[in-house]
Rosetta silent file (secondary structure, phi, psi, omega in degrees, C-alpha in Angstrom):
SEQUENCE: XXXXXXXXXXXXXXXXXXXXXXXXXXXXXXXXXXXXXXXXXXXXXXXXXXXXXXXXXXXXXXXXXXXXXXXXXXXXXXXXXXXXXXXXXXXXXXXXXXXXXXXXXXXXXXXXXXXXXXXXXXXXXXXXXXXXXXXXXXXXXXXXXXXXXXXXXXXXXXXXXXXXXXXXXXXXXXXXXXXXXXXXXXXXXXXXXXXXXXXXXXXXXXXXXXXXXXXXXXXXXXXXXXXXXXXXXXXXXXXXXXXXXXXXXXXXXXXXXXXXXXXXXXXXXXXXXXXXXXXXXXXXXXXXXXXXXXXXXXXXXXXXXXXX
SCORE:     score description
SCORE:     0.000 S_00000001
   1 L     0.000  -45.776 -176.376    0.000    0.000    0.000 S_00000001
   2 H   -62.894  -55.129  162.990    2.816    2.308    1.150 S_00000001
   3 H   -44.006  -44.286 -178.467    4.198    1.759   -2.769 S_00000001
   4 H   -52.689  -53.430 -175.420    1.318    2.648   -4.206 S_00000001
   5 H   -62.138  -54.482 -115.293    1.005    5.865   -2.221 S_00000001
   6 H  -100.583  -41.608 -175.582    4.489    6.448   -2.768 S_00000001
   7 H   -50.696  -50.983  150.518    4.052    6.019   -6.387 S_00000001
   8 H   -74.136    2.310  179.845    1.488    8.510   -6.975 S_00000001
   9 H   -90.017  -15.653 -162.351    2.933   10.821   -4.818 S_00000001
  10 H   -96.909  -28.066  165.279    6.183   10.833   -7.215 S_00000001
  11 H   -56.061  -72.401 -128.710    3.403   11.046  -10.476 S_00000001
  12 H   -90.659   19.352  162.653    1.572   13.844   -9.524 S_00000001
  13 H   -73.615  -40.938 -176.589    5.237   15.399   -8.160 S_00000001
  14 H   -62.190  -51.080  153.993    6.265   14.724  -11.804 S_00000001
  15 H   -61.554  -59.890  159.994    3.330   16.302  -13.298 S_00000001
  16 H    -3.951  -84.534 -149.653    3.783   19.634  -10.971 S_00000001
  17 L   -83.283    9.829  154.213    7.659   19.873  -12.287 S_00000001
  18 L   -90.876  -51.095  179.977    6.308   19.281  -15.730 S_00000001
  19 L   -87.842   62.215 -132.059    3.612   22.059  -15.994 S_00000001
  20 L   173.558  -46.309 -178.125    6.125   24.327  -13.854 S_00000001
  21 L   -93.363  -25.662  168.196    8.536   24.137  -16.749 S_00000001
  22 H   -34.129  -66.132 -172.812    5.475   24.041  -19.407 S_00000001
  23 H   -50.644  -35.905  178.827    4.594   27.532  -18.070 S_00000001
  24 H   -62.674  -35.616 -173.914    8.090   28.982  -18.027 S_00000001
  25 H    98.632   47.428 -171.048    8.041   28.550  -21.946 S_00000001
  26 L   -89.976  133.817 -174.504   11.079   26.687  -23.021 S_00000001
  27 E  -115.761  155.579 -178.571   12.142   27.078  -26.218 S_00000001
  28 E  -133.300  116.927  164.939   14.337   25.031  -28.432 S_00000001
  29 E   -86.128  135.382 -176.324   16.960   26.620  -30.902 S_00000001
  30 E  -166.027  155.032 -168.295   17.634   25.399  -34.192 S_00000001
  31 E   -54.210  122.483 -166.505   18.708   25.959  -37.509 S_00000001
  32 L  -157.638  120.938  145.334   16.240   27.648  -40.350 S_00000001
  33 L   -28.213  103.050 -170.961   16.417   28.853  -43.748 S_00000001
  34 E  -114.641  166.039  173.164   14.935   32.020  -43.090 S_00000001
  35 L  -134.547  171.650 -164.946   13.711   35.085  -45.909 S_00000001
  36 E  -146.279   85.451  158.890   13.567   38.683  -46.227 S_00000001
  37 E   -86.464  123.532  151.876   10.782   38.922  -48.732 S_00000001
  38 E  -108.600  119.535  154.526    8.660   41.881  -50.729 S_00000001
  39 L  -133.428  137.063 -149.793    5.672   41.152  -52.535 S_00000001
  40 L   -82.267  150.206  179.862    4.769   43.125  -55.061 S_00000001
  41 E  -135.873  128.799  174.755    1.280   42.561  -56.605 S_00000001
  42 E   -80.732  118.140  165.349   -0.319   43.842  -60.192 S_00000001
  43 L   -88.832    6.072 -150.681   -3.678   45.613  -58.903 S_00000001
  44 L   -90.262  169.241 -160.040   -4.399   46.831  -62.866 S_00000001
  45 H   -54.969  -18.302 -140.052   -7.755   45.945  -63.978 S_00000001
  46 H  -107.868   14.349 -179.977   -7.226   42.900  -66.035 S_00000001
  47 H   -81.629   -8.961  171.081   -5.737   41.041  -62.523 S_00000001
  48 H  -101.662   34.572 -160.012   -9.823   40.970  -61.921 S_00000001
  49 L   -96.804  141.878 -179.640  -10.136   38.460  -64.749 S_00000001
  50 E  -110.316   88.099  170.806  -12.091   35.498  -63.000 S_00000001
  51 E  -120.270   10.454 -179.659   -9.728   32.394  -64.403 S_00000001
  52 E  -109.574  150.072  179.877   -8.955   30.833  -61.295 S_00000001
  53 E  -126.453  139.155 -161.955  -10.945   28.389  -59.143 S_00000001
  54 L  -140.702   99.783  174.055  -11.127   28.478  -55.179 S_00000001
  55 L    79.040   34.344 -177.664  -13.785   26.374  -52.924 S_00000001
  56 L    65.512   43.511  167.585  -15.827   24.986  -56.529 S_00000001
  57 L  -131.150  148.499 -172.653  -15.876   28.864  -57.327 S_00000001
  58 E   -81.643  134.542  145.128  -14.592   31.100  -60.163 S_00000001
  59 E  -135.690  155.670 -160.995  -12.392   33.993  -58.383 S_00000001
  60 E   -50.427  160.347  148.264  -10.321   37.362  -59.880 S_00000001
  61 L   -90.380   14.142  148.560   -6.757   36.666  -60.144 S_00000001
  62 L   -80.330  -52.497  161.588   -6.235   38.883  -57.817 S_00000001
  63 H   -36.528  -73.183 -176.252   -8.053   37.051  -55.195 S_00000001
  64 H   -36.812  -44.280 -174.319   -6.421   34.130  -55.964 S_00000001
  65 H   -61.532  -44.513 -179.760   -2.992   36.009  -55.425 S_00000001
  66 H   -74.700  -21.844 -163.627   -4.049   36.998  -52.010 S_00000001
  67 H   -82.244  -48.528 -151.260   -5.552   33.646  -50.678 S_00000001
  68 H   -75.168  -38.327  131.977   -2.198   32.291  -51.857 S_00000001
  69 H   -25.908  -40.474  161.007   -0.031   34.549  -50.346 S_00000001
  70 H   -72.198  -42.203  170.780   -1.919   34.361  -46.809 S_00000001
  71 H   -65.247  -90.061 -174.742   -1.231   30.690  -47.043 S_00000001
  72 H   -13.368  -37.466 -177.655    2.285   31.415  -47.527 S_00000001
  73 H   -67.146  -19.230  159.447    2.694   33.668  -44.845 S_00000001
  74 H   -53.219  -20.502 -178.184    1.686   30.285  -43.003 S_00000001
  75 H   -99.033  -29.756 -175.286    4.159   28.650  -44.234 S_00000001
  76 L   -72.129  150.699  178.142    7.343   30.825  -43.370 S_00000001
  77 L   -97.759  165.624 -163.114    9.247   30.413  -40.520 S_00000001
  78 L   -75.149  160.505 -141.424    9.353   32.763  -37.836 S_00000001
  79 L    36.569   28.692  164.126   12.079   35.401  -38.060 S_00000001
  80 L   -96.499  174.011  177.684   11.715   35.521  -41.598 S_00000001
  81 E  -137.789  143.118 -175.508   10.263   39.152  -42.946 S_00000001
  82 E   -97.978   75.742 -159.756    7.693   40.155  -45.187 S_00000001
  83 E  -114.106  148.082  166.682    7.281   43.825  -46.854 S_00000001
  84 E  -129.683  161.720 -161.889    4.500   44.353  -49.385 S_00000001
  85 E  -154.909  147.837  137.712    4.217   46.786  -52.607 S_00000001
  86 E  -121.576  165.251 -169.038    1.449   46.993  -55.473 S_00000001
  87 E  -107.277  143.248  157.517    2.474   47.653  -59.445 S_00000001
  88 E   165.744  134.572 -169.820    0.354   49.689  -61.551 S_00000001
  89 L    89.863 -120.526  166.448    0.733   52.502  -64.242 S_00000001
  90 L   -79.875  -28.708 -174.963    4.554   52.758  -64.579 S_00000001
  91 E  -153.709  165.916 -168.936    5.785   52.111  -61.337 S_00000001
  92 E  -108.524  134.472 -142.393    5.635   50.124  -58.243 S_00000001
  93 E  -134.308  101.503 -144.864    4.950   51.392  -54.141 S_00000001
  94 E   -99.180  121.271  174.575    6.525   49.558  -51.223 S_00000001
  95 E   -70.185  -74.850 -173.795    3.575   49.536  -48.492 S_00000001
  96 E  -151.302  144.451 -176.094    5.683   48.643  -46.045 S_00000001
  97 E   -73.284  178.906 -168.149    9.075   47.189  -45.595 S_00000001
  98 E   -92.506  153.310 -156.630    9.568   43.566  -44.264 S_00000001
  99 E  -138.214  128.602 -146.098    8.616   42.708  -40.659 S_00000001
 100 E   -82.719  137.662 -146.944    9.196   39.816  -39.245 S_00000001
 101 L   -74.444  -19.138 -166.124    6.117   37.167  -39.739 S_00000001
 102 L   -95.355  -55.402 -147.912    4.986   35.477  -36.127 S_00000001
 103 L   -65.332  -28.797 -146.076    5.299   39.130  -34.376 S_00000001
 104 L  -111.449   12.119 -141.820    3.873   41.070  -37.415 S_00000001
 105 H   -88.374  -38.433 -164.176    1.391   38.051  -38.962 S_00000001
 106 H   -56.665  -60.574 -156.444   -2.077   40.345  -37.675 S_00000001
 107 H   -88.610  -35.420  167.905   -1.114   43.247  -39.630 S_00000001
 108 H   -54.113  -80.453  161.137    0.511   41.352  -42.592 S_00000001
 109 H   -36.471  -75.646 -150.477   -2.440   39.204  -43.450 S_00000001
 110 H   -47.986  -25.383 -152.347   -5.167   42.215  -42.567 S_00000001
 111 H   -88.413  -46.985  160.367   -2.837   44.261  -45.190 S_00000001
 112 H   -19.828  -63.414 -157.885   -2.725   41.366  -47.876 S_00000001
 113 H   -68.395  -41.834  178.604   -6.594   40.828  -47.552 S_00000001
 114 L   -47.384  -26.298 -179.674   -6.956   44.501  -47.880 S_00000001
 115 L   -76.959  154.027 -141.482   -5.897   44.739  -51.409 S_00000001
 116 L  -169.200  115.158 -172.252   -7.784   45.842  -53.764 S_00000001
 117 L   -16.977  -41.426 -161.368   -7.863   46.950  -58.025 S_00000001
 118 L   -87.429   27.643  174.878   -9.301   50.587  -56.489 S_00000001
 119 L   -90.945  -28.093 -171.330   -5.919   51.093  -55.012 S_00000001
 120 L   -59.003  141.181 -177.044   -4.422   51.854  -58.333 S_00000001
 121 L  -136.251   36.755  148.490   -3.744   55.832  -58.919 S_00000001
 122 L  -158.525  167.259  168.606   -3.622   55.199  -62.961 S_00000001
 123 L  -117.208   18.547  176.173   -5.265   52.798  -65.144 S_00000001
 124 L   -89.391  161.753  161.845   -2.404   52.004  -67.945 S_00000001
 125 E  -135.992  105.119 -177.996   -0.132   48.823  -66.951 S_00000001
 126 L   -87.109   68.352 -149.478    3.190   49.496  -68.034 S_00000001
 127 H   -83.086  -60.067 -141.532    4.441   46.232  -66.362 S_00000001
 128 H   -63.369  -63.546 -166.110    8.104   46.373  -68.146 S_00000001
 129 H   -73.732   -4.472  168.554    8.772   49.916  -67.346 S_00000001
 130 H   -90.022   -8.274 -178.959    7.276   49.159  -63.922 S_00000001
 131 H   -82.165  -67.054 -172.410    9.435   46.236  -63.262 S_00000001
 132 H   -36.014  -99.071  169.134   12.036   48.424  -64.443 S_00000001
 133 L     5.523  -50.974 -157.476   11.523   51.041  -61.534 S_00000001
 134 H   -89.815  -23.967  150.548   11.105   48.439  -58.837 S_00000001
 135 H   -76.931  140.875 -139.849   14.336   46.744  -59.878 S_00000001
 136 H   102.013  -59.322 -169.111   15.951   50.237  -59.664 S_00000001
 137 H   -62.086 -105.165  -65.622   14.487   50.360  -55.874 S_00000001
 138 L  -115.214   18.406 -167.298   15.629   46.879  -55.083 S_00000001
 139 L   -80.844  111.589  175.619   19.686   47.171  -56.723 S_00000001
 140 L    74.364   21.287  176.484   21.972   45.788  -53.937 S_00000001
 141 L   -95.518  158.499  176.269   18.968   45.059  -51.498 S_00000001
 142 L   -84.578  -25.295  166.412   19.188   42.347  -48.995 S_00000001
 143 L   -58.258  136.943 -176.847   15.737   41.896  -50.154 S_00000001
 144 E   -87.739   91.261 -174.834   13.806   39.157  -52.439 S_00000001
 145 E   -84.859  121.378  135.344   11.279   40.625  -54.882 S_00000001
 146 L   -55.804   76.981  166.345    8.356   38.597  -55.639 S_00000001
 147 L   -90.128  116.304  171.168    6.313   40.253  -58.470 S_00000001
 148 E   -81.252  130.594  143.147    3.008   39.247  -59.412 S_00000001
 149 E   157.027  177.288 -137.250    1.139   39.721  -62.231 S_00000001
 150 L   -97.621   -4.433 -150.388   -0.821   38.249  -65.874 S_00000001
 151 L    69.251  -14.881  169.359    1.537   40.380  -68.356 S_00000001
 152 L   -41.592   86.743  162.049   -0.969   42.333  -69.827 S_00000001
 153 L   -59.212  143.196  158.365    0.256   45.922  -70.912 S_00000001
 154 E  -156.008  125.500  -29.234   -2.683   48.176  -71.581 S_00000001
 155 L   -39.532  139.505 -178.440   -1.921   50.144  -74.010 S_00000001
 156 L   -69.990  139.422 -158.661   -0.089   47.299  -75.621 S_00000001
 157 L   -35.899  143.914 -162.752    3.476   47.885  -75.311 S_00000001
 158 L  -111.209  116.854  179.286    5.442   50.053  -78.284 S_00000001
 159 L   -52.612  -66.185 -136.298    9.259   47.721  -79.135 S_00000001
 160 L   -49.363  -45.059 -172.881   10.562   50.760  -79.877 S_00000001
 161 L   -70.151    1.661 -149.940    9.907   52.178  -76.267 S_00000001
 162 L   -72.570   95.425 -149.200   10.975   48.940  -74.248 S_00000001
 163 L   -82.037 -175.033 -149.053   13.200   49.905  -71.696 S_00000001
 164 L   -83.675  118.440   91.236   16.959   47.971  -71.247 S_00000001
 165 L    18.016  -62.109 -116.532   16.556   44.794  -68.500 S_00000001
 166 H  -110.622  -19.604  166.166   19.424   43.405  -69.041 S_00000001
 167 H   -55.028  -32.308  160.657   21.056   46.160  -66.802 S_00000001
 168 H  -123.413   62.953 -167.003   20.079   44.875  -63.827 S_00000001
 169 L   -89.859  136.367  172.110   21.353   41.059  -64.180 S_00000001
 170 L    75.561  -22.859  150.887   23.219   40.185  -61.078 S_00000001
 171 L   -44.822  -64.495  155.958   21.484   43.005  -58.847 S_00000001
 172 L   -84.248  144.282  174.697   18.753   41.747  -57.894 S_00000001
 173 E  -111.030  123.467 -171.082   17.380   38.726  -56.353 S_00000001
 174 E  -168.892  178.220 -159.136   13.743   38.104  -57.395 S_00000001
 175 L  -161.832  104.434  170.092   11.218   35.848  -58.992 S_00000001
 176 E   -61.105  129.239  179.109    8.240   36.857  -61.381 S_00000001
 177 E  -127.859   92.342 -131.602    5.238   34.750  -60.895 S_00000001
 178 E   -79.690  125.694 -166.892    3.511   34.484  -64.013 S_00000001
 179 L  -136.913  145.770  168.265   -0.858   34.695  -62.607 S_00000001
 180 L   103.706 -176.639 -172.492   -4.008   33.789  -64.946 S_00000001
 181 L  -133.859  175.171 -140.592   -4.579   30.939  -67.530 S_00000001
 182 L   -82.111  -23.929 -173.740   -4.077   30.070  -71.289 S_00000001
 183 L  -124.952  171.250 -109.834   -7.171   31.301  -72.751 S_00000001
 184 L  -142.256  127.520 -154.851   -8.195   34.694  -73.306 S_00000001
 185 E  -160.232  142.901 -176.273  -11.148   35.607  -70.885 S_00000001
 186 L   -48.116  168.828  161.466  -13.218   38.994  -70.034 S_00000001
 187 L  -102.611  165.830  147.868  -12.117   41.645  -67.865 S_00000001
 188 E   -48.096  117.347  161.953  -14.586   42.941  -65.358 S_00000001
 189 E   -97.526  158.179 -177.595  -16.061   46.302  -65.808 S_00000001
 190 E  -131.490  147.560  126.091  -16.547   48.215  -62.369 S_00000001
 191 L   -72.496  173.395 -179.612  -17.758   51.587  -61.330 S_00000001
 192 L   -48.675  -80.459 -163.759  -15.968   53.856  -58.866 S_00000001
 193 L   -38.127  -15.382 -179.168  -17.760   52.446  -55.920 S_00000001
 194 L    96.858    7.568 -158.904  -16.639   48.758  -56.762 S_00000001
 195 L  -101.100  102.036  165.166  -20.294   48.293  -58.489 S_00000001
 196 E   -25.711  166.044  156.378  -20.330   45.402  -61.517 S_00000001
 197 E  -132.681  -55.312  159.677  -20.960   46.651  -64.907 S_00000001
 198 E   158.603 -146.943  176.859  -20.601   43.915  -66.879 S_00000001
 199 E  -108.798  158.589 -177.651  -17.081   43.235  -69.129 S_00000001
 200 L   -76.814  157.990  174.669  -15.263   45.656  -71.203 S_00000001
 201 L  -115.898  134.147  169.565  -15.883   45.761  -74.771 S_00000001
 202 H    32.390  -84.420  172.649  -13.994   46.187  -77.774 S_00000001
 203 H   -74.655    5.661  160.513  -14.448   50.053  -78.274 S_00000001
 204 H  -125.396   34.703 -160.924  -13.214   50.384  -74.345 S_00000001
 205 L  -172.350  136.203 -179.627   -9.649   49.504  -74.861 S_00000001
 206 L   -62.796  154.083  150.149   -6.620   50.713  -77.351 S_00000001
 207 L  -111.939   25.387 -171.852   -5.833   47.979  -79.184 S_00000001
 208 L  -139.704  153.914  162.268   -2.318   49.399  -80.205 S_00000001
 209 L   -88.469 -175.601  167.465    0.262   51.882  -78.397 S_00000001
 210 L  -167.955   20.176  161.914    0.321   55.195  -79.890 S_00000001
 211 L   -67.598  148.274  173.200    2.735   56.354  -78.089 S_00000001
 212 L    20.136 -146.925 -174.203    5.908   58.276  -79.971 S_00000001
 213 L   -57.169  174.433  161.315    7.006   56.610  -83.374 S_00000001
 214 L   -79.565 -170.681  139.922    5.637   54.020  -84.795 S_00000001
 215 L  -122.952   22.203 -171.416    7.744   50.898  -85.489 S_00000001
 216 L   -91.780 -161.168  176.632    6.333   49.775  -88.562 S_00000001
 217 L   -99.989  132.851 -149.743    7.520   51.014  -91.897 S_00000001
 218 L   -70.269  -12.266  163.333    5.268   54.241  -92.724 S_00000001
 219 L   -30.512  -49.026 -171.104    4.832   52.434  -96.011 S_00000001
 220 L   -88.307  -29.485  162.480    3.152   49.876  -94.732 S_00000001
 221 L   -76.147  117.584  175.631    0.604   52.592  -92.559 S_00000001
 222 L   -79.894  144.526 -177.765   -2.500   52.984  -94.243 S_00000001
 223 L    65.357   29.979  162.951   -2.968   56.892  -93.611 S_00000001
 224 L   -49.962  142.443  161.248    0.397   57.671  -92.539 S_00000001
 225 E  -158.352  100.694 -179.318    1.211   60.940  -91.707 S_00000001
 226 L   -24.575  -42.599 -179.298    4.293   61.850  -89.933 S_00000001
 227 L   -62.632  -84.173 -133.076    2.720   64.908  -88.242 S_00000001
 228 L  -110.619  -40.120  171.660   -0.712   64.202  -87.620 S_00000001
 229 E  -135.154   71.354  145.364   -1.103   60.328  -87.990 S_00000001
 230 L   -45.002  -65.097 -163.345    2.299   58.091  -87.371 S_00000001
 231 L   -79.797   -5.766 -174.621    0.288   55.096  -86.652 S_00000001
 232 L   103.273  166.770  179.369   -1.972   55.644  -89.492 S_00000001
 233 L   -91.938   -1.708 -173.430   -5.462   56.586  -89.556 S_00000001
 234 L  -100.804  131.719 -171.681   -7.392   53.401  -89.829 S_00000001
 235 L   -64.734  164.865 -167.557   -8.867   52.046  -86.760 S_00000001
 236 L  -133.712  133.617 -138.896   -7.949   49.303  -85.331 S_00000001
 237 L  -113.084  154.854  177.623   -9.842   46.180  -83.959 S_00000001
 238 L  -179.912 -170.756 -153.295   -8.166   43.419  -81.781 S_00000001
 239 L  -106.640   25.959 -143.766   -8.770   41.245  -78.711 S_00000001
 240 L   -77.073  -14.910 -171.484   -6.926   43.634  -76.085 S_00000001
 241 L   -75.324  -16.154 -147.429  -10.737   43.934  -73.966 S_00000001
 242 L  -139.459  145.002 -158.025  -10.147   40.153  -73.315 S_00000001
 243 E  -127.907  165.727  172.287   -6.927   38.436  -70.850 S_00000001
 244 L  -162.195  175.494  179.451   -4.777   35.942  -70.595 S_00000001
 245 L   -82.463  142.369  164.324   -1.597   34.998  -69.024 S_00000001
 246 L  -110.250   60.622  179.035    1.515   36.379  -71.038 S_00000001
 247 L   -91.825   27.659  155.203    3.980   34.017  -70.164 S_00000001
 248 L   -88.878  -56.350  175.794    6.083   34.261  -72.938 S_00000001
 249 H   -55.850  -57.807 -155.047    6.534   37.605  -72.283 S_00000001
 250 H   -87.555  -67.434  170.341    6.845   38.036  -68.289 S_00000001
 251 H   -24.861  -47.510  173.991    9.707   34.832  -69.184 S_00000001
 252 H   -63.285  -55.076  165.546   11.485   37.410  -71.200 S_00000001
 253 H   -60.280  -12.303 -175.512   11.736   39.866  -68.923 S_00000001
 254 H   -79.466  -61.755 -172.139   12.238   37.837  -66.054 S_00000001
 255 H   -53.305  -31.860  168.329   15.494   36.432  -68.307 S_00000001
 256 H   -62.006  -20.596  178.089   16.740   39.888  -69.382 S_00000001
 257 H  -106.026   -5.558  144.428   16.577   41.309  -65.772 S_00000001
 258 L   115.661  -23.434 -165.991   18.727   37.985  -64.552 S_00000001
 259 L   -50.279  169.037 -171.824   14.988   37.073  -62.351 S_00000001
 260 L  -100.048  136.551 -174.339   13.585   33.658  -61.728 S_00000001
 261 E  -116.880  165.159  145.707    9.937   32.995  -63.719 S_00000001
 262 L  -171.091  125.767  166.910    7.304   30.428  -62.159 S_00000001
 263 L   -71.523  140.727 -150.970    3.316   30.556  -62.693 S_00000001
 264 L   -93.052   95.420 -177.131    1.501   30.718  -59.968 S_00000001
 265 L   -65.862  -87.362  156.974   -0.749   27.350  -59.404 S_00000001
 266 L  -145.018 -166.487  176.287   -1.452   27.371  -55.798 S_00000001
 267 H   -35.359  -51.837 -151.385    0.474   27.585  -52.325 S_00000001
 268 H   -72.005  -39.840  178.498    2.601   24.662  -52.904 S_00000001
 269 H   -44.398  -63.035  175.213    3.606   25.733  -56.285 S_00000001
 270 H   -56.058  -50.999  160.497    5.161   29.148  -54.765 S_00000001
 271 H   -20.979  -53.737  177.553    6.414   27.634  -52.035 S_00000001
 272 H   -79.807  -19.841  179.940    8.764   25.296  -53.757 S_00000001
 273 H   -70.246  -35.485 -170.826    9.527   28.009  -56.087 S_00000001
 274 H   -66.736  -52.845 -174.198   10.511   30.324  -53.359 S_00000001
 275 H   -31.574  -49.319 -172.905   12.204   26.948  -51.155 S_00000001
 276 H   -91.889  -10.998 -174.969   14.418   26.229  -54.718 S_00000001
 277 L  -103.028   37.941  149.735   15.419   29.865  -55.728 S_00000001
 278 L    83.458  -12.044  154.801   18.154   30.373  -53.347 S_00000001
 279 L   -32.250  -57.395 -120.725   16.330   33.356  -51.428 S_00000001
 280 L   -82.188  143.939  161.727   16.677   31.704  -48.569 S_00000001
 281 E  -111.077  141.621  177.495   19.956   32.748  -45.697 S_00000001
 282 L   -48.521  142.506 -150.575   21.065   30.573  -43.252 S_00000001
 283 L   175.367  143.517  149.593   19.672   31.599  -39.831 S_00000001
 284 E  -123.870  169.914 -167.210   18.158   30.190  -36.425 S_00000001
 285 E  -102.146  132.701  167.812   14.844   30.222  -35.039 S_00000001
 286 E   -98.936  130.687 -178.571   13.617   29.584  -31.771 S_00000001
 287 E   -89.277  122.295  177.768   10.845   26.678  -31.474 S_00000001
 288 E   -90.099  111.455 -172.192    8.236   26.678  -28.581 S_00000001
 289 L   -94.538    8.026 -162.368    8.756   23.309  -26.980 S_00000001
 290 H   -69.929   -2.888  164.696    6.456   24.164  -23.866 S_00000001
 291 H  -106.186    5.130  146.601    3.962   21.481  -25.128 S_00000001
 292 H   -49.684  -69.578 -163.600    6.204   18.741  -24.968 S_00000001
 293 H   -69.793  -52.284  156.397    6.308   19.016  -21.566 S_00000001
 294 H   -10.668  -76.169 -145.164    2.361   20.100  -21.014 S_00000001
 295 H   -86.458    3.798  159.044    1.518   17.119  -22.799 S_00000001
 296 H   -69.979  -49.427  164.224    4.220   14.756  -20.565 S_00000001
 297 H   -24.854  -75.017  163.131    1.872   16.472  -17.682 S_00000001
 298 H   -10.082  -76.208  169.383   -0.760   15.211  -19.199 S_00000001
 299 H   -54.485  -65.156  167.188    0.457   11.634  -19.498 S_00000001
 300 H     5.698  -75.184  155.301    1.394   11.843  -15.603 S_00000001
 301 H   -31.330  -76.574  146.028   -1.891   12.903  -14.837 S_00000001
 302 H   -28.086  -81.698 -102.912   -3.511   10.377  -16.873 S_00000001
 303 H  -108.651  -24.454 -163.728   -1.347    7.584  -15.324 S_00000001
 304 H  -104.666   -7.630  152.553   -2.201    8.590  -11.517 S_00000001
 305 H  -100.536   -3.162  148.427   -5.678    8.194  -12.631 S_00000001
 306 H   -73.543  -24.173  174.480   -5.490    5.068  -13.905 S_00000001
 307 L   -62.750  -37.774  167.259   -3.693    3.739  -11.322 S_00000001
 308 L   -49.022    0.000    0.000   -6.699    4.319   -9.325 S_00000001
């Protein structure tokens, strides 16, 4: 009898000096690829193309970009950092720089979920010369740019006007993530307020640049006129009201600026792209072991009421 007693007096002593250390919080350090991520996201209009599917539902490719992105932030390990930017017009806008992901996850997520098409303070998508810009910011950053977006220029892009890439090879560390699918799908029209409209039509998008020269040969322009009509005068009909992914293009530019390309699937898909493209720096993390020991409590506990 006297074992018995003495035997639960040394479980529930064990369980005490178990939740005793639970409580204290003990942590365990240990070695973790950690990142210093920004990512930038194209808010222009045609990122509200519904080609993606989420829960048996059609959603924008913007959407998609965000649900994927919160699950990432899920995925990173603590003391990595986050900063976020959006692209639109010409150039790109660093929200906020990166913040480290456990302490900062509240405000990170709320700011993700927050984004939104009506953020945009033009409606052209220059993506090349906006890439251009944001590699500019990022030359000789400790930072990893992630840029989203479908490839779509609107107006479409002029060769002549393209700017040079190739300048910042070896500057930067980044990864383009190529968003939307293969076939060529409405855009959304909205009012200010964020109100449906329907889809754009034809007549409510250039289907050309007309920016500075032309680059064909003015021969070849019906209704050339150097002055008054360099692209010529006869209008011109095309499919530019309607999206798709441009991942021949957003490949080119990712190789001329030295960048990484990978189209954007789901979570897992980014993940391994970010996991294989060398972002990552050696680093360690500390891991909260205090439910190890809780749950040895537990057993303890358990065990002094079975003996009973």
């Amino acid at each position: 009898m006297t074992l018995v007693k003495d035997f639960r007096f040394w479980l529930l002593a064990a369980a005490l000096a178990l939740a005793l250390v639970a409580a204290a919080g003990p942590t365990r350090v240990a070695r973790q690829p950690l990142y210093r991520l920004v990512f930038v996201v194209d808010i222009t209009r045609s990122m509200n193309t519904e080609d993606y599917r989420s829960d048996g539902q059609s959603v924008s490719r913007l959407e998609f970009v965000k649900q994927t992105l919160r699950q990432q932030l899920l995925a990173l390990p603590c003391q990595s950092q986050v900063g976020l930017g959006v692209f639109t017009e010409r150039r790109s806008v660093v929200l906020f720089e990166p913040i480290e992901v456990c302490a900062g996850f509240a405000e990170i997520d709320a700011a993700i979920a927050a984004l939104d098409w009506r953020m945009a303070w033009a409606a052209d998508s220059r993506i090349a010369s906006g890439l251009a810009s944001t590699l500019d910011a990022f030359k000789n950053s400790r930072d990893s740019l992630v840029f989203f977006s479908d490839g779509q220029e609107a107006p479409p892009p002029n060769p002549r006007y393209q700017p040079d890439l190739t300048v910042f090879k070896g500057q930067v560390k980044g990864l383009i993530v190529g968003v939307g699918g293969d076939q060529a799908a409405p855009i959304p029209k909205f009012d200010a307020n964020g109100k449906r409209l329907g889809f754009y039509r034809p007549e409510d998008v250039p289907h050309r640049s007309t920016f500075g020269e032309s680059d064909l040969n003015p021969e070849k322009i019906e209704g050339y006129d150097a002055r008054n009509a360099p692209f010529g005068s006869r209008a011109v009909s095309g499919d530019e009201h309607l999206s798709r992914l441009h991942e021949d293009y957003l490949r080119k530019l990712a190789g001329d600026s030295g960048l990484r390309y990978q189209r954007l699937l789901d979570a897992e898909s980014l993940g391994l792209a970010l996991a294989q493209s060398g972002f990552a720096e050696p680093g360690q993390t500390e891991t909260d072991i205090a439910w190890q020991f809780a749950g040895l409590a537990g057993l303890a506990l358990a065990a002094l009421y079975w003996r009973n």
